[in-house]
């Protein structure tokens, strides 16, 4: 990076944190600090929700997936619009009318304290793991690209997050997210334009799309029904739909966003903005990855995109032979691509691509790191103009901060409302709880930094831990379905339903090869079946929830 | 025993009609129709460009 890129990167960080602090000023009550005093307009909520999901690792790995695996990952989001519609019709008005700070507070109003406590514990475990990973995963990538140590990267990132989240609360987080989301989209559009403009003069945009399709990179829809296939139309619509229902309907990091809305209507519009924009945005990000793939058909890529691993592999005795094979495969692929552009069949291109993939796979056996996350960043740092490199890296840096701030803020809210206020210190004044909220934010921020540093030592386990989140959503969704729709079900039946549902998910994960998106379906259905079934057996007094 | 937490509480919600289409169910119908159109376009896109 040049000095100009560093200046741009730091200027962007200073701007975003200052802007968040400025917009978050005046959060002098718990209601303002945790729910922005319910003053947020729909577009701010919608963009903030999208920014929280678009974490840095998603940003860099999604483009990498487009490069390596094509566009099939877009199907993961097809269930999202359905989930948003269901939540707009159910959870949004119910939570608003219940006048709660957290989703779990509603469970006590509807069921009992033990069900609320169990689901609160599930959330804190799941999100607690996620908070550290949300810092660790992008820090690993950014520390390599920026040349910083991992500890410095997590400390800078975590420190800035703690600063504006602690002082400004949800208002600071939401307003920073809005800026963040707009800059993410702007940066992606610039990257897309640049990838197209850097193609050889005889390759038009339409030629590039044709070549991406010929290489199997435009596989957006797969309608075959395969339970073990992670991404197809059905796993996206059904499994993805359940996951999105659980994530937006039961995860406090999302529920808190739409509870900040000025009205029920604003909350609904915020979610529906996400419903309509998410699939096209993901399509666009994956499409950029596909265009970067086409760019590298004509521009010689490195054997490995990870700069440190590339240097390490280059010192191994296997490297010279690998590089020779790689060069030959690249020459054959470029020649085949030009023939396909001229109208020849695609078989030669696919065969040449297999050769390239085989050499890269052999090289990756000598490496210790996932190479996919470095593809887009390698493209940015090698081919973007001065200044833009700093801006895009800055945006990726703050995307990690955005995801992390949302998680820390929600963890602090649940800790304050569902643990401290409910079980440890009742009846204090608002000022006391505001102070406790800020302390909880600092605690979870420090915890995230510490856990991130511990998680780095887990190496490839980070990816496994990252998927652990999907082990909990099904049971959380199930208990809220019981609460919203099955009035016959009371507290003990719901509590036992969650416990059995959670065990069922663990069993499916441990003893079957079912793709993880289906865990959410299994967990939710077991909780509903057990909870509803037990409601016929257990005799409990009815309880009326407000809302 | 259920007890209301102390301190400042969120205000009572305001419900309002959507800015377009008149009712919320019609807005939901529009979003689901939009999803169906997206899936159809993605399917056509995949078919057109498949190797």
PDB file of N, CA and C in Angstrom, chain A residues 463-540:
ATOM      1  N   UNK A 463     -13.456 -22.014  11.421  1.00  0.00           N
ATOM      2  CA  UNK A 463     -14.578 -22.253  10.507  1.00  0.00           C
ATOM      3  C   UNK A 463     -15.614 -23.160  11.156  1.00  0.00           C
ATOM      4  N   UNK A 464     -15.139 -24.168  11.884  1.00  0.00           N
ATOM      5  CA  UNK A 464     -16.067 -25.077  12.557  1.00  0.00           C
ATOM      6  C   UNK A 464     -16.864 -24.338  13.622  1.00  0.00           C
ATOM      7  N   UNK A 465     -16.158 -23.517  14.398  1.00  0.00           N
ATOM      8  CA  UNK A 465     -16.840 -22.755  15.436  1.00  0.00           C
ATOM      9  C   UNK A 465     -17.855 -21.795  14.812  1.00  0.00           C
ATOM     10  N   UNK A 466     -17.499 -21.273  13.656  1.00  0.00           N
ATOM     11  CA  UNK A 466     -18.391 -20.339  12.972  1.00  0.00           C
ATOM     12  C   UNK A 466     -19.718 -20.995  12.620  1.00  0.00           C
ATOM     13  N   UNK A 467     -19.667 -22.277  12.322  1.00  0.00           N
ATOM     14  CA  UNK A 467     -20.907 -22.973  11.965  1.00  0.00           C
ATOM     15  C   UNK A 467     -21.698 -23.404  13.195  1.00  0.00           C
ATOM     16  N   UNK A 468     -21.088 -23.293  14.377  1.00  0.00           N
ATOM     17  CA  UNK A 468     -21.781 -23.702  15.597  1.00  0.00           C
ATOM     18  C   UNK A 468     -23.061 -22.886  15.787  1.00  0.00           C
ATOM     19  N   UNK A 469     -23.034 -21.630  15.327  1.00  0.00           N
ATOM     20  CA  UNK A 469     -24.220 -20.771  15.447  1.00  0.00           C
ATOM     21  C   UNK A 469     -25.467 -21.434  14.906  1.00  0.00           C
ATOM     22  N   UNK A 470     -25.310 -22.166  13.801  1.00  0.00           N
ATOM     23  CA  UNK A 470     -26.480 -22.783  13.171  1.00  0.00           C
ATOM     24  C   UNK A 470     -27.041 -23.928  14.002  1.00  0.00           C
ATOM     25  N   UNK A 471     -26.304 -24.346  15.039  1.00  0.00           N
ATOM     26  CA  UNK A 471     -26.799 -25.421  15.904  1.00  0.00           C
ATOM     27  C   UNK A 471     -27.873 -24.935  16.877  1.00  0.00           C
ATOM     28  N   UNK A 472     -28.011 -23.641  17.046  1.00  0.00           N
ATOM     29  CA  UNK A 472     -28.904 -23.125  18.088  1.00  0.00           C
ATOM     30  C   UNK A 472     -30.172 -22.451  17.571  1.00  0.00           C
ATOM     31  N   UNK A 473     -30.132 -22.008  16.309  1.00  0.00           N
ATOM     32  CA  UNK A 473     -31.251 -21.204  15.827  1.00  0.00           C
ATOM     33  C   UNK A 473     -32.565 -21.979  15.751  1.00  0.00           C
ATOM     34  N   UNK A 474     -32.504 -23.270  15.380  1.00  0.00           N
ATOM     35  CA  UNK A 474     -33.737 -24.040  15.193  1.00  0.00           C
ATOM     36  C   UNK A 474     -34.584 -24.074  16.454  1.00  0.00           C
ATOM     37  N   UNK A 475     -33.951 -24.342  17.599  1.00  0.00           N
ATOM     38  CA  UNK A 475     -34.733 -24.433  18.841  1.00  0.00           C
ATOM     39  C   UNK A 475     -35.247 -23.050  19.254  1.00  0.00           C
ATOM     40  N   UNK A 476     -34.439 -22.013  18.996  1.00  0.00           N
ATOM     41  CA  UNK A 476     -34.906 -20.664  19.333  1.00  0.00           C
ATOM     42  C   UNK A 476     -36.122 -20.285  18.482  1.00  0.00           C
ATOM     43  N   UNK A 477     -36.069 -20.649  17.203  1.00  0.00           N
ATOM     44  CA  UNK A 477     -37.224 -20.364  16.345  1.00  0.00           C
ATOM     45  C   UNK A 477     -38.442 -21.137  16.825  1.00  0.00           C
ATOM     46  N   UNK A 478     -38.228 -22.412  17.173  1.00  0.00           N
ATOM     47  CA  UNK A 478     -39.349 -23.254  17.598  1.00  0.00           C
ATOM     48  C   UNK A 478     -40.093 -22.668  18.788  1.00  0.00           C
ATOM     49  N   UNK A 479     -39.374 -22.159  19.780  1.00  0.00           N
ATOM     50  CA  UNK A 479     -40.041 -21.649  20.974  1.00  0.00           C
ATOM     51  C   UNK A 479     -40.840 -20.369  20.666  1.00  0.00           C
ATOM     52  N   UNK A 480     -40.348 -19.576  19.725  1.00  0.00           N
ATOM     53  CA  UNK A 480     -41.121 -18.378  19.369  1.00  0.00           C
ATOM     54  C   UNK A 480     -42.349 -18.735  18.533  1.00  0.00           C
ATOM     55  N   UNK A 481     -42.262 -19.789  17.740  1.00  0.00           N
ATOM     56  CA  UNK A 481     -43.459 -20.249  17.014  1.00  0.00           C
ATOM     57  C   UNK A 481     -44.509 -20.709  18.023  1.00  0.00           C
ATOM     58  N   UNK A 482     -44.072 -21.460  19.048  1.00  0.00           N
ATOM     59  CA  UNK A 482     -45.007 -21.879  20.113  1.00  0.00           C
ATOM     60  C   UNK A 482     -45.640 -20.649  20.762  1.00  0.00           C
ATOM     61  N   UNK A 483     -44.808 -19.629  21.028  1.00  0.00           N
ATOM     62  CA  UNK A 483     -45.303 -18.438  21.722  1.00  0.00           C
ATOM     63  C   UNK A 483     -46.310 -17.657  20.880  1.00  0.00           C
ATOM     64  N   UNK A 484     -46.035 -17.527  19.594  1.00  0.00           N
ATOM     65  CA  UNK A 484     -46.883 -16.688  18.734  1.00  0.00           C
ATOM     66  C   UNK A 484     -48.175 -17.387  18.318  1.00  0.00           C
ATOM     67  N   UNK A 485     -48.068 -18.686  18.014  1.00  0.00           N
ATOM     68  CA  UNK A 485     -49.185 -19.326  17.311  1.00  0.00           C
ATOM     69  C   UNK A 485     -49.931 -20.390  18.102  1.00  0.00           C
ATOM     70  N   UNK A 486     -49.307 -20.971  19.127  1.00  0.00           N
ATOM     71  CA  UNK A 486     -49.964 -22.080  19.818  1.00  0.00           C
ATOM     72  C   UNK A 486     -50.290 -21.661  21.256  1.00  0.00           C
ATOM     73  N   UNK A 487     -51.422 -21.035  21.400  1.00  0.00           N
ATOM     74  CA  UNK A 487     -51.795 -20.441  22.691  1.00  0.00           C
ATOM     75  C   UNK A 487     -51.989 -21.490  23.789  1.00  0.00           C
ATOM     76  N   UNK A 488     -52.239 -22.728  23.379  1.00  0.00           N
ATOM     77  CA  UNK A 488     -52.456 -23.793  24.359  1.00  0.00           C
ATOM     78  C   UNK A 488     -51.169 -24.110  25.138  1.00  0.00           C
ATOM     79  N   UNK A 489     -50.014 -23.872  24.498  1.00  0.00           N
ATOM     80  CA  UNK A 489     -48.731 -24.268  25.098  1.00  0.00           C
ATOM     81  C   UNK A 489     -48.349 -23.312  26.227  1.00  0.00           C
ATOM     82  N   UNK A 490     -47.958 -23.901  27.372  1.00  0.00           N
ATOM     83  CA  UNK A 490     -47.552 -23.103  28.541  1.00  0.00           C
ATOM     84  C   UNK A 490     -46.040 -23.246  28.780  1.00  0.00           C
ATOM     85  N   UNK A 491     -45.579 -22.670  29.887  1.00  0.00           N
ATOM     86  CA  UNK A 491     -44.153 -22.538  30.147  1.00  0.00           C
ATOM     87  C   UNK A 491     -43.358 -23.836  30.189  1.00  0.00           C
ATOM     88  N   UNK A 492     -43.815 -24.804  30.991  1.00  0.00           N
ATOM     89  CA  UNK A 492     -43.014 -26.026  31.154  1.00  0.00           C
ATOM     90  C   UNK A 492     -42.935 -26.807  29.845  1.00  0.00           C
ATOM     91  N   UNK A 493     -44.034 -26.873  29.116  1.00  0.00           N
ATOM     92  CA  UNK A 493     -44.038 -27.578  27.827  1.00  0.00           C
ATOM     93  C   UNK A 493     -43.060 -26.899  26.859  1.00  0.00           C
ATOM     94  N   UNK A 494     -43.061 -25.578  26.843  1.00  0.00           N
ATOM     95  CA  UNK A 494     -42.141 -24.842  25.954  1.00  0.00           C
ATOM     96  C   UNK A 494     -40.692 -25.078  26.372  1.00  0.00           C
ATOM     97  N   UNK A 495     -40.455 -25.031  27.674  1.00  0.00           N
ATOM     98  CA  UNK A 495     -39.093 -25.240  28.202  1.00  0.00           C
ATOM     99  C   UNK A 495     -38.569 -26.614  27.799  1.00  0.00           C
ATOM    100  N   UNK A 496     -39.386 -27.658  28.016  1.00  0.00           N
ATOM    101  CA  UNK A 496     -38.964 -29.020  27.662  1.00  0.00           C
ATOM    102  C   UNK A 496     -38.812 -29.164  26.150  1.00  0.00           C
ATOM    103  N   UNK A 497     -39.684 -28.491  25.410  1.00  0.00           N
ATOM    104  CA  UNK A 497     -39.589 -28.510  23.945  1.00  0.00           C
ATOM    105  C   UNK A 497     -38.242 -27.969  23.473  1.00  0.00           C
ATOM    106  N   UNK A 498     -37.793 -26.853  24.051  1.00  0.00           N
ATOM    107  CA  UNK A 498     -36.497 -26.265  23.675  1.00  0.00           C
ATOM    108  C   UNK A 498     -35.365 -27.243  24.018  1.00  0.00           C
ATOM    109  N   UNK A 499     -35.434 -27.837  25.212  1.00  0.00           N
ATOM    110  CA  UNK A 499     -34.370 -28.749  25.636  1.00  0.00           C
ATOM    111  C   UNK A 499     -34.279 -29.949  24.691  1.00  0.00           C
ATOM    112  N   UNK A 500     -35.426 -30.568  24.365  1.00  0.00           N
ATOM    113  CA  UNK A 500     -35.421 -31.743  23.479  1.00  0.00           C
ATOM    114  C   UNK A 500     -35.005 -31.333  22.064  1.00  0.00           C
ATOM    115  N   UNK A 501     -35.510 -30.206  21.604  1.00  0.00           N
ATOM    116  CA  UNK A 501     -35.156 -29.711  20.263  1.00  0.00           C
ATOM    117  C   UNK A 501     -33.657 -29.502  20.124  1.00  0.00           C
ATOM    118  N   UNK A 502     -33.050 -28.947  21.165  1.00  0.00           N
ATOM    119  CA  UNK A 502     -31.617 -28.707  21.127  1.00  0.00           C
ATOM    120  C   UNK A 502     -30.841 -30.024  21.043  1.00  0.00           C
ATOM    121  N   UNK A 503     -31.294 -31.012  21.827  1.00  0.00           N
ATOM    122  CA  UNK A 503     -30.646 -32.334  21.777  1.00  0.00           C
ATOM    123  C   UNK A 503     -30.809 -32.965  20.389  1.00  0.00           C
ATOM    124  N   UNK A 504     -31.985 -32.779  19.776  1.00  0.00           N
ATOM    125  CA  UNK A 504     -32.233 -33.348  18.448  1.00  0.00           C
ATOM    126  C   UNK A 504     -31.273 -32.742  17.419  1.00  0.00           C
ATOM    127  N   UNK A 505     -31.036 -31.425  17.517  1.00  0.00           N
ATOM    128  CA  UNK A 505     -30.108 -30.787  16.562  1.00  0.00           C
ATOM    129  C   UNK A 505     -28.693 -31.346  16.751  1.00  0.00           C
ATOM    130  N   UNK A 506     -28.275 -31.463  18.005  1.00  0.00           N
ATOM    131  CA  UNK A 506     -26.937 -32.008  18.264  1.00  0.00           C
ATOM    132  C   UNK A 506     -26.829 -33.420  17.685  1.00  0.00           C
ATOM    133  N   UNK A 507     -27.887 -34.223  17.831  1.00  0.00           N
ATOM    134  CA  UNK A 507     -27.861 -35.602  17.323  1.00  0.00           C
ATOM    135  C   UNK A 507     -27.750 -35.615  15.797  1.00  0.00           C
ATOM    136  N   UNK A 508     -28.531 -34.758  15.127  1.00  0.00           N
ATOM    137  CA  UNK A 508     -28.482 -34.705  13.657  1.00  0.00           C
ATOM    138  C   UNK A 508     -27.088 -34.276  13.194  1.00  0.00           C
ATOM    139  N   UNK A 509     -26.514 -33.278  13.899  1.00  0.00           N
ATOM    140  CA  UNK A 509     -25.181 -32.788  13.509  1.00  0.00           C
ATOM    141  C   UNK A 509     -24.113 -33.855  13.729  1.00  0.00           C
ATOM    142  N   UNK A 510     -24.272 -34.634  14.811  1.00  0.00           N
ATOM    143  CA  UNK A 510     -23.230 -35.610  15.160  1.00  0.00           C
ATOM    144  C   UNK A 510     -23.322 -36.892  14.349  1.00  0.00           C
ATOM    145  N   UNK A 511     -24.543 -37.317  14.031  1.00  0.00           N
ATOM    146  CA  UNK A 511     -24.706 -38.663  13.463  1.00  0.00           C
ATOM    147  C   UNK A 511     -25.191 -38.712  12.021  1.00  0.00           C
ATOM    148  N   UNK A 512     -25.420 -37.578  11.375  1.00  0.00           N
ATOM    149  CA  UNK A 512     -25.857 -37.605   9.974  1.00  0.00           C
ATOM    150  C   UNK A 512     -24.990 -36.650   9.163  1.00  0.00           C
ATOM    151  N   UNK A 513     -25.129 -36.728   7.824  1.00  0.00           N
ATOM    152  CA  UNK A 513     -24.385 -35.814   6.956  1.00  0.00           C
ATOM    153  C   UNK A 513     -25.308 -34.758   6.361  1.00  0.00           C
ATOM    154  N   UNK A 514     -26.463 -34.567   6.995  1.00  0.00           N
ATOM    155  CA  UNK A 514     -27.429 -33.569   6.497  1.00  0.00           C
ATOM    156  C   UNK A 514     -26.779 -32.190   6.503  1.00  0.00           C
ATOM    157  N   UNK A 515     -26.973 -31.420   5.408  1.00  0.00           N
ATOM    158  CA  UNK A 515     -26.377 -30.086   5.301  1.00  0.00           C
ATOM    159  C   UNK A 515     -26.889 -29.182   6.431  1.00  0.00           C
ATOM    160  N   UNK A 516     -26.037 -28.275   6.913  1.00  0.00           N
ATOM    161  CA  UNK A 516     -26.340 -27.557   8.155  1.00  0.00           C
ATOM    162  C   UNK A 516     -27.579 -26.662   8.080  1.00  0.00           C
ATOM    163  N   UNK A 517     -27.952 -26.226   6.873  1.00  0.00           N
ATOM    164  CA  UNK A 517     -29.151 -25.384   6.773  1.00  0.00           C
ATOM    165  C   UNK A 517     -30.395 -26.111   7.258  1.00  0.00           C
ATOM    166  N   UNK A 518     -30.386 -27.444   7.144  1.00  0.00           N
ATOM    167  CA  UNK A 518     -31.558 -28.222   7.556  1.00  0.00           C
ATOM    168  C   UNK A 518     -31.650 -28.380   9.068  1.00  0.00           C
ATOM    169  N   UNK A 519     -30.573 -28.084   9.807  1.00  0.00           N
ATOM    170  CA  UNK A 519     -30.637 -28.172  11.274  1.00  0.00           C
ATOM    171  C   UNK A 519     -31.737 -27.258  11.812  1.00  0.00           C
ATOM    172  N   UNK A 520     -31.864 -26.100  11.167  1.00  0.00           N
ATOM    173  CA  UNK A 520     -32.852 -25.133  11.637  1.00  0.00           C
ATOM    174  C   UNK A 520     -34.266 -25.674  11.501  1.00  0.00           C
ATOM    175  N   UNK A 521     -34.503 -26.397  10.408  1.00  0.00           N
ATOM    176  CA  UNK A 521     -35.828 -26.986  10.179  1.00  0.00           C
ATOM    177  C   UNK A 521     -36.086 -28.073  11.222  1.00  0.00           C
ATOM    178  N   UNK A 522     -35.107 -28.954  11.384  1.00  0.00           N
ATOM    179  CA  UNK A 522     -35.249 -30.067  12.338  1.00  0.00           C
ATOM    180  C   UNK A 522     -35.500 -29.525  13.746  1.00  0.00           C
ATOM    181  N   UNK A 523     -34.648 -28.605  14.180  1.00  0.00           N
ATOM    182  CA  UNK A 523     -34.757 -28.067  15.536  1.00  0.00           C
ATOM    183  C   UNK A 523     -36.099 -27.413  15.786  1.00  0.00           C
ATOM    184  N   UNK A 524     -36.539 -26.574  14.851  1.00  0.00           N
ATOM    185  CA  UNK A 524     -37.813 -25.866  15.034  1.00  0.00           C
ATOM    186  C   UNK A 524     -38.973 -26.857  15.087  1.00  0.00           C
ATOM    187  N   UNK A 525     -38.964 -27.845  14.182  1.00  0.00           N
ATOM    188  CA  UNK A 525     -40.083 -28.797  14.146  1.00  0.00           C
ATOM    189  C   UNK A 525     -40.136 -29.659  15.412  1.00  0.00           C
ATOM    190  N   UNK A 526     -38.972 -30.065  15.924  1.00  0.00           N
ATOM    191  CA  UNK A 526     -38.957 -30.883  17.144  1.00  0.00           C
ATOM    192  C   UNK A 526     -39.481 -30.065  18.331  1.00  0.00           C
ATOM    193  N   UNK A 527     -39.019 -28.826  18.468  1.00  0.00           N
ATOM    194  CA  UNK A 527     -39.494 -27.986  19.578  1.00  0.00           C
ATOM    195  C   UNK A 527     -41.016 -27.811  19.500  1.00  0.00           C
ATOM    196  N   UNK A 528     -41.509 -27.552  18.299  1.00  0.00           N
ATOM    197  CA  UNK A 528     -42.955 -27.334  18.134  1.00  0.00           C
ATOM    198  C   UNK A 528     -43.718 -28.619  18.475  1.00  0.00           C
ATOM    199  N   UNK A 529     -43.238 -29.764  17.939  1.00  0.00           N
ATOM    200  CA  UNK A 529     -43.941 -31.038  18.162  1.00  0.00           C
ATOM    201  C   UNK A 529     -43.929 -31.408  19.646  1.00  0.00           C
ATOM    202  N   UNK A 530     -42.747 -31.309  20.279  1.00  0.00           N
ATOM    203  CA  UNK A 530     -42.644 -31.699  21.689  1.00  0.00           C
ATOM    204  C   UNK A 530     -43.429 -30.719  22.568  1.00  0.00           C
ATOM    205  N   UNK A 531     -43.250 -29.428  22.333  1.00  0.00           N
ATOM    206  CA  UNK A 531     -43.950 -28.427  23.140  1.00  0.00           C
ATOM    207  C   UNK A 531     -45.458 -28.565  23.022  1.00  0.00           C
ATOM    208  N   UNK A 532     -45.932 -28.735  21.796  1.00  0.00           N
ATOM    209  CA  UNK A 532     -47.383 -28.842  21.589  1.00  0.00           C
ATOM    210  C   UNK A 532     -47.904 -30.161  22.152  1.00  0.00           C
ATOM    211  N   UNK A 533     -47.138 -31.248  21.932  1.00  0.00           N
ATOM    212  CA  UNK A 533     -47.549 -32.552  22.457  1.00  0.00           C
ATOM    213  C   UNK A 533     -47.650 -32.533  23.982  1.00  0.00           C
ATOM    214  N   UNK A 534     -46.658 -31.953  24.632  1.00  0.00           N
ATOM    215  CA  UNK A 534     -46.656 -31.909  26.098  1.00  0.00           C
ATOM    216  C   UNK A 534     -47.776 -31.020  26.648  1.00  0.00           C
ATOM    217  N   UNK A 535     -48.239 -30.084  25.849  1.00  0.00           N
ATOM    218  CA  UNK A 535     -49.306 -29.200  26.334  1.00  0.00           C
ATOM    219  C   UNK A 535     -50.600 -29.985  26.584  1.00  0.00           C
ATOM    220  N   UNK A 536     -50.712 -31.168  25.962  1.00  0.00           N
ATOM    221  CA  UNK A 536     -51.887 -32.007  26.216  1.00  0.00           C
ATOM    222  C   UNK A 536     -51.707 -32.842  27.485  1.00  0.00           C
ATOM    223  N   UNK A 537     -50.451 -33.051  27.861  1.00  0.00           N
ATOM    224  CA  UNK A 537     -50.135 -33.903  29.005  1.00  0.00           C
ATOM    225  C   UNK A 537     -50.011 -33.081  30.285  1.00  0.00           C
ATOM    226  N   UNK A 538     -49.276 -31.970  30.197  1.00  0.00           N
ATOM    227  CA  UNK A 538     -49.018 -31.149  31.389  1.00  0.00           C
ATOM    228  C   UNK A 538     -50.179 -30.191  31.635  1.00  0.00           C
ATOM    229  N   UNK A 539     -50.556 -30.071  32.862  1.00  0.00           N
ATOM    230  CA  UNK A 539     -51.624 -29.112  33.180  1.00  0.00           C
ATOM    231  C   UNK A 539     -51.001 -27.906  33.860  1.00  0.00           C
ATOM    232  N   UNK A 540     -51.044 -26.791  33.172  1.00  0.00           N
ATOM    233  CA  UNK A 540     -50.488 -25.542  33.708  1.00  0.00           C
ATOM    234  C   UNK A 540     -51.519 -24.438  33.577  1.00  0.00           C
TER     235      UNK A 540
END
